[in-house]
Short mmCIF file of C-alpha atoms in Angstrom, two decimals:
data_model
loop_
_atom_site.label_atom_id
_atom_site.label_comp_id
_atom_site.label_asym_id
_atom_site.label_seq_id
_atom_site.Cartn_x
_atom_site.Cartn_y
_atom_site.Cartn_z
CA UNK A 924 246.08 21.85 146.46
CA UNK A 925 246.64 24.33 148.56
CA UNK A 926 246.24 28.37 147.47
CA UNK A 927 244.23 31.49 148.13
CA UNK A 928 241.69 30.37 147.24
CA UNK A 929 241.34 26.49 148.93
CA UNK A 930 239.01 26.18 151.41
CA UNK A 931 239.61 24.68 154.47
CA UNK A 932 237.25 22.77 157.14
CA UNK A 933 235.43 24.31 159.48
CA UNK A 934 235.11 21.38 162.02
CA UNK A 935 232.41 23.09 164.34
CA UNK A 936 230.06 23.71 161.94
CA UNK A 937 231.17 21.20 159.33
CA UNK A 938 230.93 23.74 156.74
CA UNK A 939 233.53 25.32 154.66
CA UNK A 940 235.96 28.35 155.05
CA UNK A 941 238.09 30.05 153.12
CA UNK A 942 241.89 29.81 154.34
CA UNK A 943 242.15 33.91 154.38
CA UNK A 944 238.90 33.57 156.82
CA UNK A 945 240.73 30.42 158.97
CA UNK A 946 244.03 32.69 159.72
CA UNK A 947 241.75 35.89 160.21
CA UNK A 948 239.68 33.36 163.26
CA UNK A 949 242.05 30.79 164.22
CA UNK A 950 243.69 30.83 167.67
CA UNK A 951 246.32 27.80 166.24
CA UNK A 952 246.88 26.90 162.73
CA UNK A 953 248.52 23.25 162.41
CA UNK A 954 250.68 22.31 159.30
CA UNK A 955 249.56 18.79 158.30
CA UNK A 956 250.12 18.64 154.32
CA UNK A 957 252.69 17.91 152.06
CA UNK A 958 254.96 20.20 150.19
CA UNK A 959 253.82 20.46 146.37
CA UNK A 960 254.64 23.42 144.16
CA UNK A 961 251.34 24.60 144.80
CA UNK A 962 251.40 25.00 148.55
CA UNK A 963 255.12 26.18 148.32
CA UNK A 964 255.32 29.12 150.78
CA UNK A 965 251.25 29.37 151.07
CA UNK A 966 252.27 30.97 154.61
CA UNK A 967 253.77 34.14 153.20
CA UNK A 968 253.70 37.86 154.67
CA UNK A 969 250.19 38.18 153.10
CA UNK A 970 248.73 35.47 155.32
CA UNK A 971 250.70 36.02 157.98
CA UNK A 972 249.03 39.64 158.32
CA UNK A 973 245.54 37.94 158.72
CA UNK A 974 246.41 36.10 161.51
CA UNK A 975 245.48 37.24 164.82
CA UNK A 976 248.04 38.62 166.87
CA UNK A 977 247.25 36.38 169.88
CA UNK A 978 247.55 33.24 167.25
CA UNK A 979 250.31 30.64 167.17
CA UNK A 980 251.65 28.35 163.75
CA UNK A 981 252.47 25.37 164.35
CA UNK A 982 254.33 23.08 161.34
CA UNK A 983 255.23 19.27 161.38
CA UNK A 984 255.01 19.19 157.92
CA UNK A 985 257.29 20.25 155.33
CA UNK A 986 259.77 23.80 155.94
CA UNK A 987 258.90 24.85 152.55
CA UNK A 988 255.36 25.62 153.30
CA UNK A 989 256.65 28.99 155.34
CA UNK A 990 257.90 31.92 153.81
CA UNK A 991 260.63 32.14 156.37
CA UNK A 992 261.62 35.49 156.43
CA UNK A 993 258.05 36.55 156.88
CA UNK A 994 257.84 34.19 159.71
CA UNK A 995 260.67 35.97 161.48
CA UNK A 996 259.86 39.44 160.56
CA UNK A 997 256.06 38.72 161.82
CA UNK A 998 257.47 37.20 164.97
CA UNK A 999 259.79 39.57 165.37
CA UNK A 1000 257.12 42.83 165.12
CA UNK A 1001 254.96 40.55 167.45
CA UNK A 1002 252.50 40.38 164.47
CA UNK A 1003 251.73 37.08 165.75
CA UNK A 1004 251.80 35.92 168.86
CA UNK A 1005 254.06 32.91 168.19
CA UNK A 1006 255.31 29.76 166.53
CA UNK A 1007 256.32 25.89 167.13
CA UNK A 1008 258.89 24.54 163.56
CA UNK A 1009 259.88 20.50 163.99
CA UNK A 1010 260.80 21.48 160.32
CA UNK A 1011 262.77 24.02 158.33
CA UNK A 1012 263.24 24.88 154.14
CA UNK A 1013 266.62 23.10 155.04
CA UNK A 1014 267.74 20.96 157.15
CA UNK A 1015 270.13 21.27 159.20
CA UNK A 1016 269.34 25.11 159.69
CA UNK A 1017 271.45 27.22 157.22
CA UNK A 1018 273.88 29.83 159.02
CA UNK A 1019 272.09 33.13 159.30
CA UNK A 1020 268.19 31.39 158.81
CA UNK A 1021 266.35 34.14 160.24
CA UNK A 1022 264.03 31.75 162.42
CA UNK A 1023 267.04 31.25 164.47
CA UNK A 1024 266.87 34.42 166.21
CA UNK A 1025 263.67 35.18 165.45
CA UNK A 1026 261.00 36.04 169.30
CA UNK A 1027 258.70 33.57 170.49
CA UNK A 1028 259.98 30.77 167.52
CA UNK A 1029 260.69 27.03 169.01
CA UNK A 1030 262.32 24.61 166.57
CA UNK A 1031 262.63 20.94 167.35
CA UNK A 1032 265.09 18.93 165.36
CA UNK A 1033 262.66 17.04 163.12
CA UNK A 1034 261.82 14.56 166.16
CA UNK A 1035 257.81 15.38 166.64
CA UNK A 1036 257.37 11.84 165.87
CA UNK A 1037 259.38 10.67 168.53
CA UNK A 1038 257.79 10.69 171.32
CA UNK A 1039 257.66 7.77 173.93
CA UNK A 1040 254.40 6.74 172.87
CA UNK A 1041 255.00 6.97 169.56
CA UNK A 1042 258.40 4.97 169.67
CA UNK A 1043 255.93 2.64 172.18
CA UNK A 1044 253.57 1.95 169.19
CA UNK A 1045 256.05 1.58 166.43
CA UNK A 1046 257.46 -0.68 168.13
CA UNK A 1047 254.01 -2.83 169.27
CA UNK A 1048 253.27 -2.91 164.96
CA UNK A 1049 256.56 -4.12 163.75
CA UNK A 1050 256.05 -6.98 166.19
CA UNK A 1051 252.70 -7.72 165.34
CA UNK A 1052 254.06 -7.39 161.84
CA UNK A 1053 256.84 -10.19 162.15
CA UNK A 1054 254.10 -12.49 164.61
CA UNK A 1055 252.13 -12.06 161.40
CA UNK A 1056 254.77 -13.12 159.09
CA UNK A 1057 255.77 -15.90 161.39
CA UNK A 1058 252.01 -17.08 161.34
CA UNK A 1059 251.53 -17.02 157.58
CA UNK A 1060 249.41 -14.05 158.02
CA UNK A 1061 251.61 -10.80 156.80
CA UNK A 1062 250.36 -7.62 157.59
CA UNK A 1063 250.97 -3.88 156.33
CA UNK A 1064 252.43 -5.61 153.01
CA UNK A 1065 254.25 -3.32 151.00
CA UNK A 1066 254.12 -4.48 146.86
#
C-alpha cells in the first residue's frame, strides 16, 4: 500500500524513508506500482509541493496514481521542474485533459515497453518457449 505514511527505500543507505522525505530529496521519482484504491492519486497537490523544483516524475505505471490537475497546475507554475506520462487516468486522452497543454509534460502513447530491445527479447522468450514445448520441456507455464 501506498499512503502518507508508506515508506519507501532508500537504496544508498539501504535504510528507510518516508515518501514526504523521498519527494522533498529526490531529483526523479519513477512510478513502478500498481493502481489500488489505496495509492489512487497518492501524487496529489500536497506531494507535489514537496518536490523539488529542479525534480522530474516520471510514470509507466497506472494514470490514476496522478492527481492530474495538480500535475498541470504544478507544471504549469514551474513548481516542478518537469514530467515524462506513457500513461494517463484515461486512455485515449479525454478532450480538455489538462496534461495536454500543460509546460515541460511529455506523454507517450502507452508504448514504454516497446522498445527495440524489448520487442528483441519478447520475441527471443516466446521462441525459447515453443523450442521448449516442441522438446517436451514447456516453460513459463501458465495454469
Amino acid at each position: 500500500k501506498i499512503n502518507s505514511r508508506s515508506r519507501a527505500a532508500d537504496i544508498a543507505d539501504d535504510e528507510w524513508t518516508s515518501l514526504e522525505d523521498l519527494a522533498a530529496c529526490a531529483d526523479i521519482i519513477s512510478l513502478h506500482c500498481p493502481l489500488t484504491e489505496e495509492n489512487k492519486k497518492f501524487i496529489d497537490r500536497q506531494f507535489l509541493s514537496r518536490m523539488k523544483h529542479t525534480a522530474f516524475l516520471i510514470n509507466t505505471a497506472r494514470g490514476g496514481l496522478i492527481a492530474e490537475e495538480d500535475l498541470a497546475d504544478a507544471l504549469n507554475e514551474g513548481r516542478i521542474a518537469g514530467a515524462g506520462l506513457d500513461v494517463l487516468s484515461a486512455e485515449p486522452p479525454e478532450r480538455g485533459n489538462p496534461l495536454l497543454q500543460a509546460k515541460n509534460c511529455i506523454i507517450t502513447p502507452h508504448i514504454a515497453w516497446a522498445a527495440k530491445e524489448a520487442r528483441a527479447r519478447l520475441i527471443k522468450i516466446v521462441g525459447e518457449n515453443i523450442r521448449g514445448y516442441l522438446n517436451g520441456k514447456p516453460q513459463n507455464i501458465v495454469n
